[in-house]
Short mmCIF file of C-alpha atoms and ligand atoms in Angstrom, two decimals:
data_model
loop_
_atom_site.label_atom_id
_atom_site.label_comp_id
_atom_site.label_asym_id
_atom_site.label_seq_id
_atom_site.Cartn_x
_atom_site.Cartn_y
_atom_site.Cartn_z
CA UNK E 1 0.14 -0.08 -0.09
CA UNK E 2 0.79 3.53 -0.44
CA UNK E 3 1.65 5.43 2.67
CA UNK E 4 0.35 8.76 0.69
CA UNK E 5 -2.55 7.94 -0.22
CA UNK E 6 -5.62 9.41 0.79
CA UNK E 7 -8.11 7.41 3.52
CA UNK E 8 -10.55 5.94 1.69
CA UNK E 9 -12.40 5.17 4.53
CA UNK E 10 -11.82 8.50 5.43
CA UNK E 11 -15.71 9.93 6.31
CA UNK E 12 -16.75 6.52 8.21
CA UNK E 13 -13.73 6.67 10.14
CA UNK E 14 -14.47 10.43 11.49
CA UNK E 15 -17.56 9.69 11.99
CA UNK E 16 -17.17 6.46 13.94
CA UNK E 17 -14.22 9.74 15.38
CA UNK E 18 -17.28 11.60 16.62
CA UNK E 19 -19.99 9.05 18.00
CA UNK E 20 -17.19 7.78 20.34
CA UNK E 21 -16.17 10.91 21.39
CA UNK E 22 -19.61 11.85 21.86
CA UNK E 23 -20.66 8.74 23.59
CA UNK E 24 -17.28 8.78 25.93
CA UNK E 25 -17.97 9.36 29.61
CA UNK E 26 -14.46 8.92 30.75
CA UNK E 27 -11.76 11.82 30.17
CA UNK E 28 -10.38 12.33 27.28
CA UNK E 29 -6.53 13.80 26.29
CA UNK E 30 -5.81 15.41 23.40
CA UNK E 31 -2.79 15.28 23.00
CA UNK E 32 0.35 16.25 20.10
CA UNK E 33 4.12 15.76 18.91
CA UNK E 34 6.95 16.54 20.75
CA UNK E 35 8.54 19.88 19.05
CA UNK E 36 4.79 21.00 18.16
CA UNK E 37 4.30 22.93 15.34
CA UNK E 38 1.24 25.65 14.22
CA UNK E 39 -0.53 22.68 13.09
CA UNK E 40 0.11 20.26 16.59
CA UNK E 41 -0.57 23.34 18.66
CA UNK E 42 -3.47 24.67 16.44
CA UNK E 43 -5.54 21.06 15.92
CA UNK E 44 -5.46 20.18 19.58
CA UNK E 45 -6.42 23.64 21.18
CA UNK E 46 -9.17 23.90 18.62
CA UNK E 47 -10.17 20.01 19.67
CA UNK E 48 -9.90 20.25 23.39
CA UNK E 49 -11.56 23.56 22.89
CA UNK E 50 -14.38 21.91 21.12
CA UNK E 51 -14.81 19.08 23.53
CA UNK E 52 -15.04 21.38 26.83
CA UNK E 53 -17.89 23.19 24.13
CA UNK E 54 -19.68 19.60 24.12
CA UNK E 55 -19.68 19.32 28.59
CA UNK E 56 -16.59 16.92 28.28
CA UNK E 57 -14.07 16.36 30.80
CA UNK E 58 -11.45 16.65 28.45
CA UNK E 59 -7.24 17.85 28.89
CA UNK E 60 -5.02 19.24 26.62
CA UNK E 61 -1.47 18.46 27.67
CA UNK E 62 0.72 20.34 25.39
CA UNK E 63 3.76 22.33 26.44
CA UNK E 64 3.48 25.14 23.42
CA UNK E 65 6.79 26.71 22.29
CA UNK E 66 7.05 30.97 23.04
CA UNK E 67 6.09 31.76 19.35
CA UNK E 68 2.78 29.73 19.54
CA UNK E 69 1.75 30.85 23.46
CA UNK E 70 -0.49 33.40 22.54
CA UNK E 71 -3.00 31.49 21.57
CA UNK E 72 -3.79 29.58 24.31
CA UNK E 73 -4.88 30.28 27.69
CA UNK E 74 -2.52 29.50 30.88
CA UNK E 75 -5.46 26.73 32.56
CA UNK E 76 -5.88 25.32 28.80
CA UNK E 77 -2.66 22.96 28.90
CA UNK E 78 -2.02 20.41 31.26
CA UNK E 79 0.83 18.98 32.80
CA UNK E 80 2.15 15.83 31.41
CA UNK E 81 0.52 12.96 33.01
CA UNK E 82 2.78 9.50 33.61
CA UNK E 83 -0.21 6.99 33.76
CA UNK E 84 -3.66 7.76 31.81
CA UNK E 85 -6.84 6.75 34.39
CA UNK E 86 -8.38 3.75 33.78
CA UNK E 87 -11.15 4.38 31.00
CA UNK E 88 -9.49 7.32 29.15
CA UNK E 89 -10.25 7.77 25.38
CA UNK E 90 -6.40 9.63 23.82
CA UNK E 91 -6.88 11.70 21.35
CA UNK E 92 -3.11 11.81 19.40
CA UNK E 93 -2.73 14.46 17.00
CA UNK E 94 -0.64 15.47 14.03
CA UNK E 95 1.37 12.53 15.59
CA UNK E 96 3.63 10.67 12.72
CA UNK E 97 4.75 7.72 15.04
CA UNK E 98 3.31 6.71 18.53
CA UNK E 99 6.66 7.35 19.99
CA UNK E 100 6.39 11.06 18.97
CA UNK E 101 3.46 12.06 20.30
CA UNK E 102 4.29 14.09 23.78
CA UNK E 103 3.48 14.04 27.42
CA UNK E 104 0.96 11.41 27.95
CA UNK E 105 1.82 7.20 27.34
CA UNK E 106 0.50 5.95 24.23
CA UNK E 107 -2.54 3.67 26.21
CA UNK E 108 -6.34 3.84 27.04
CA UNK E 109 -9.10 3.77 24.26
CA UNK E 110 -6.43 4.94 21.32
CA UNK E 111 -7.13 7.60 18.52
CA UNK E 112 -4.56 8.77 16.08
CA UNK E 113 -6.06 11.43 13.60
CA UNK E 114 -2.76 12.73 11.00
CA UNK E 115 -2.03 13.75 7.47
CA UNK E 116 2.21 11.76 7.37
CA UNK E 117 2.08 9.99 5.36
CA UNK E 118 4.81 7.29 7.10
CA UNK E 119 2.16 7.19 9.70
CA UNK E 120 1.99 3.26 10.86
CA UNK E 121 -1.73 4.08 11.38
CA UNK E 122 -1.18 3.52 15.39
CA UNK E 123 -4.13 3.70 17.76
CA UNK E 124 -7.56 1.65 17.65
CA UNK E 125 -9.41 4.32 15.56
CA UNK E 126 -6.07 5.32 13.14
CA UNK E 127 -7.70 8.07 10.19
CA UNK E 128 -4.44 9.22 8.67
CA UNK E 129 -5.10 11.01 5.56
CA UNK E 130 -1.71 12.83 3.51
CA UNK E 131 -3.86 14.19 0.99
CA UNK E 132 -4.86 16.76 3.76
CA UNK E 133 -2.96 20.05 4.23
CA UNK E 134 -2.96 19.60 7.27
CA UNK E 135 -4.54 17.54 11.08
CA UNK E 136 -6.23 20.96 11.59
CA UNK E 137 -8.69 20.53 8.42
CA UNK E 138 -9.16 16.81 9.70
CA UNK E 139 -10.14 18.23 13.14
CA UNK E 140 -12.35 21.20 10.72
CA UNK E 141 -14.58 17.68 9.53
CA UNK E 142 -14.29 15.90 13.07
CA UNK E 143 -15.92 19.81 15.01
CA UNK E 144 -18.30 19.58 12.23
CA UNK E 145 -19.38 16.30 13.19
CA UNK E 146 -19.50 17.01 16.43
CA UNK E 147 -21.93 19.30 16.02
CA UNK E 148 -20.16 22.56 18.21
CA UNK E 149 -21.55 25.10 17.26
CA UNK E 150 -18.27 27.47 15.81
CA UNK E 151 -16.89 30.24 17.35
CA UNK E 152 -14.04 32.51 16.90
CA UNK E 153 -12.01 31.06 19.72
CA UNK E 154 -12.72 27.22 18.10
CA UNK E 155 -11.80 28.83 14.78
CA UNK E 156 -8.38 30.54 15.54
CA UNK E 157 -6.27 26.94 16.53
CA UNK E 158 -7.82 25.73 13.67
CA UNK E 159 -6.85 28.08 11.16
CA UNK E 160 -3.66 28.77 12.90
CA UNK E 161 -2.77 24.84 11.65
CA UNK E 162 -4.00 25.36 8.12
CA UNK E 163 -1.69 28.76 7.96
CA UNK E 164 1.42 27.01 9.68
CA UNK E 165 1.40 23.94 7.25
CA UNK E 166 0.27 25.34 4.12
CA UNK E 167 3.39 27.89 5.00
CA UNK E 168 0.46 30.15 4.45
CA UNK E 169 -1.36 28.96 1.72
CA UNK E 170 1.89 28.90 -0.80
CA UNK E 171 2.87 24.96 -0.53
CA UNK E 172 1.73 22.90 -3.03
CA UNK E 173 -0.99 21.26 -0.13
CA UNK E 174 -3.30 24.13 -0.90
CA UNK E 175 -6.26 22.79 -2.70
CA UNK E 176 -9.45 24.51 -3.30
CA UNK E 177 -10.47 22.62 -0.82
CA UNK E 178 -8.82 23.94 1.89
CA UNK E 179 -8.67 27.39 0.41
CA UNK E 180 -12.81 26.48 1.45
CA UNK E 181 -12.27 25.31 4.55
CA UNK E 182 -9.82 28.67 5.88
CA UNK E 183 -12.52 30.91 3.96
CA UNK E 184 -14.84 29.48 6.24
CA UNK E 185 -13.34 29.74 9.27
CA UNK E 186 -12.60 33.03 8.48
CA UNK E 187 -15.66 33.29 8.10
CA UNK E 188 -16.82 32.90 11.93
CA UNK E 189 -14.68 35.72 12.85
CA UNK E 190 -10.69 35.23 13.05
CA UNK E 191 -8.67 38.10 13.01
CA UNK E 192 -6.32 37.00 9.84
CA UNK E 193 -3.98 39.76 9.70
CA UNK E 194 -3.39 39.76 13.74
CA UNK E 195 -3.42 36.08 13.42
CA UNK E 196 -0.96 36.01 10.76
CA UNK E 197 0.88 38.86 12.21
CA UNK E 198 1.22 37.07 15.79
CA UNK E 199 2.10 34.24 14.23
CA UNK E 200 5.91 35.70 13.06
CA UNK E 201 6.54 37.79 16.23
CA UNK E 202 10.10 36.03 17.17
CA UNK E 203 12.46 37.37 20.00
CA UNK E 204 15.64 39.82 19.37
CA UNK E 205 17.68 37.08 20.57
CA UNK E 206 15.90 35.31 17.11
CA UNK E 207 17.55 37.52 15.09
CA UNK E 208 20.93 37.73 16.40
CA UNK E 209 20.70 33.63 16.02
CA UNK E 210 19.99 33.83 12.45
CA UNK E 211 22.72 35.51 11.70
CA UNK E 212 24.59 33.05 13.46
CA UNK E 213 23.19 30.72 11.27
CA UNK E 214 23.47 31.99 7.62
CA UNK E 215 27.18 31.95 8.77
CA UNK E 216 27.21 28.08 8.29
CA UNK E 217 24.99 28.02 5.09
CA UNK E 218 26.42 25.26 2.24
CA UNK E 219 26.19 24.14 -0.80
CA UNK E 220 26.89 20.53 -1.78
CA UNK E 221 26.37 18.76 -5.36
CA UNK E 222 26.71 22.26 -7.18
CA UNK E 223 24.17 23.97 -5.03
CA UNK E 224 21.88 21.03 -5.38
CA UNK E 225 21.42 20.83 -1.53
CA UNK E 226 21.67 23.68 1.01
CA UNK E 227 22.21 22.85 4.49
CA UNK E 228 22.95 24.94 7.83
CA UNK E 229 23.40 24.46 11.55
CA UNK E 230 22.92 25.52 14.97
CA UNK E 231 25.89 26.42 15.97
CA UNK E 232 26.98 24.83 19.08
CA UNK E 233 27.45 27.83 20.96
CA UNK E 234 24.51 29.80 20.30
CA UNK E 235 21.96 28.61 22.51
CA UNK E 236 18.65 29.35 21.91
CA UNK E 237 17.52 26.30 20.83
CA UNK E 238 13.39 27.07 21.25
CA UNK E 239 14.01 29.99 18.63
CA UNK E 240 15.63 27.97 16.26
CA UNK E 241 12.24 26.27 14.42
CA UNK E 242 11.85 27.70 11.16
CA UNK E 243 15.34 27.72 9.14
CA UNK E 244 14.59 25.44 6.91
CA UNK E 245 12.62 27.38 6.01
CA UNK E 246 14.75 30.65 5.15
CA UNK E 247 17.55 28.43 3.58
CA UNK E 248 15.05 26.51 1.52
CA UNK E 249 14.74 29.69 -1.11
CA UNK E 250 18.09 29.06 -2.62
CA UNK E 251 18.76 29.62 -5.88
CA UNK E 252 18.72 26.50 -8.17
CA UNK E 253 18.77 24.39 -4.15
CA UNK E 254 16.16 20.52 -4.46
CA UNK E 255 17.21 20.00 -1.10
CA UNK E 256 17.45 21.75 1.93
CA UNK E 257 18.23 20.30 5.02
CA UNK E 258 18.99 22.49 9.13
CA UNK E 259 20.97 20.21 11.62
CA UNK E 260 20.39 21.09 15.10
CA UNK E 261 22.62 19.02 18.18
CA UNK E 262 20.63 18.32 20.44
CA UNK E 263 21.43 15.53 23.54
CA UNK E 264 20.21 12.76 22.48
CA UNK E 265 21.48 13.31 18.61
CA UNK E 266 21.33 15.57 15.63
CA UNK E 267 17.68 16.83 14.76
CA UNK E 268 17.56 17.73 11.04
CA UNK E 269 14.75 19.02 8.95
CA UNK E 270 14.32 18.16 5.61
CA UNK E 271 12.61 20.10 2.65
CA UNK E 272 12.66 19.65 -1.03
CA UNK E 273 10.60 20.47 -4.44
CA UNK E 274 11.12 19.18 -8.19
CA UNK E 275 11.02 15.57 -7.76
CA UNK E 276 13.22 15.15 -4.71
CA UNK E 277 11.64 13.74 -1.77
CA UNK E 278 11.93 15.02 2.13
CA UNK E 279 10.56 11.39 3.11
CA UNK E 280 12.42 9.03 1.73
CA UNK E 281 15.31 10.99 3.07
CA UNK E 282 13.91 11.09 6.56
CA UNK E 283 13.09 7.22 6.27
CA UNK E 284 16.70 6.23 5.44
CA UNK E 285 18.16 8.57 8.89
CA UNK E 286 15.45 6.61 11.03
CA UNK E 287 12.75 9.88 10.34
CA UNK E 288 9.86 10.27 8.62
CA UNK E 289 7.28 12.85 7.86
CA UNK E 290 5.59 14.37 4.74
CA UNK E 291 7.37 13.70 1.18
CA UNK E 292 8.07 18.03 0.61
CA UNK E 293 8.87 18.29 4.39
CA UNK E 294 10.56 15.57 7.19
CA UNK E 295 12.85 15.16 9.65
CA UNK E 296 14.41 12.17 11.62
CA UNK E 297 17.26 12.22 14.62
CA UNK E 298 20.16 10.53 14.41
CA UNK E 299 20.96 9.27 17.96
CA UNK E 300 24.12 9.54 19.61
CA UNK E 301 25.69 11.38 16.64
CA UNK E 302 28.07 14.82 16.55
CA UNK E 303 27.23 17.59 14.15
CA UNK E 304 30.19 15.91 11.88
CA UNK E 305 29.16 12.63 11.45
CA UNK E 306 25.58 14.12 11.03
CA UNK E 307 26.89 15.66 8.14
CA UNK E 308 28.22 12.51 6.93
CA UNK E 309 24.63 11.00 7.48
CA UNK E 310 23.23 13.33 5.73
CA UNK E 311 24.96 14.38 2.51
CA UNK E 312 25.36 10.07 2.14
CA UNK E 313 20.96 10.02 1.90
CA UNK E 314 20.68 13.19 0.18
CA UNK E 315 22.96 11.74 -2.61
CA UNK E 316 21.15 8.38 -2.72
CA UNK E 317 17.35 10.61 -3.30
CA UNK E 318 19.03 12.79 -5.89
CA UNK E 319 20.47 9.66 -7.73
CA UNK E 320 16.51 8.50 -7.57
CA UNK E 321 15.62 11.40 -8.46
CA UNK E 322 18.04 11.51 -11.70
CA UNK E 323 19.81 14.63 -10.45
CA UNK E 324 22.87 12.86 -9.72
P1 LIG C 401 10.42 19.42 11.27
O1 LIG C 401 11.77 19.40 10.21
O2 LIG C 401 9.52 21.13 11.21
O3 LIG C 401 10.24 19.23 12.47
O4 LIG C 401 9.62 18.52 11.02
C1 LIG C 401 8.56 18.53 9.27
C2 LIG C 401 7.97 17.02 9.17
O5 LIG C 401 8.61 15.78 9.34
C3 LIG C 401 6.52 17.48 9.90
O6 LIG C 401 5.56 17.33 10.02
C4 LIG C 401 6.57 16.92 11.16
O7 LIG C 401 6.25 16.51 11.77
C5 LIG C 401 7.65 15.64 11.20
N1 LIG C 401 8.87 14.94 11.04
C6 LIG C 401 10.16 16.03 11.64
N2 LIG C 401 10.92 14.99 12.75
C7 LIG C 401 9.98 13.39 12.52
C8 LIG C 401 10.86 12.44 12.95
O8 LIG C 401 11.44 12.22 13.89
N3 LIG C 401 10.22 11.21 12.99
C9 LIG C 401 8.89 11.48 11.74
N4 LIG C 401 8.16 10.18 11.26
N5 LIG C 401 8.43 12.48 11.81
C10 LIG C 401 9.36 13.29 11.44
MN1 LIG C 402 0.56 18.85 10.19
#
């Protein structure tokens, strides 16, 4: 089976998820992936608010990064839990693997809603549809099925997930359907200009860091690959989320990779175009993701070793795609 194919039973399964969530009396835990992005936070906060509007006992276990912390109120997110109570339901959102779910153990009745082609379809109900631009787009359908009345408070995080995963409607996943959904959400009172402006805010330290990161930019394979990394003495890891989004626009490049050394290894963020699959590269490195945007963590390696592995994996994919 092609992991990137749409889910043929999408509506049937989503209806089942809505029925289960409406029927359960026990607590519902909502969690998302480690290093949460706009889609992770937006889809999970949107569903949390919708379930609260239904009067459900719901918990949103999350640690939003600084640039997204303006979206929730502090009392809306809960600390990590080690054990779920008996009878709990867990909704894992935007999480490509059970091991990427953060803050909760993957146990109880597990509902997996995601759009990563590499998702192994874990859980008791897995709605995994890589044809969706964002998990937030799937949560939009789920909230409709739950019959919750739309408000700006629910629509704003959901639209945030769609905005961030489509690069503000610039990426190839921006279908007419995505724009229709976005238009509908906007109609519920989302303040778009304020939201997109706020999503780009970064602290002064970020801009100083950008200078250091850009001084590491390097070109490989005649400029087909562009790389950069977080210098080890730079600090401020929290602000380094979207540098790959900057270097991917080097003219003539078809792959970009940003590397960050962490305690457990080196985290790589990969973006691609022109028939090259970031997903294939990530899979070779033990990670996963989408065809144009994927990632992996190279455990136990230092930066130099990680660069070596990345260059090998990219070369292999460039050969497959006919560039080398
Ligand atoms: P980013 O580079 O922004 O961290 O991630 C790009 C995409 O790949 C995101 O959709 C993210 O969820 C996914 N991704 C990043 N790292 C990993 C990983 O280690 N494993 C898997 N399966 N997916 C990843
Ligand atoms: Mn996503």
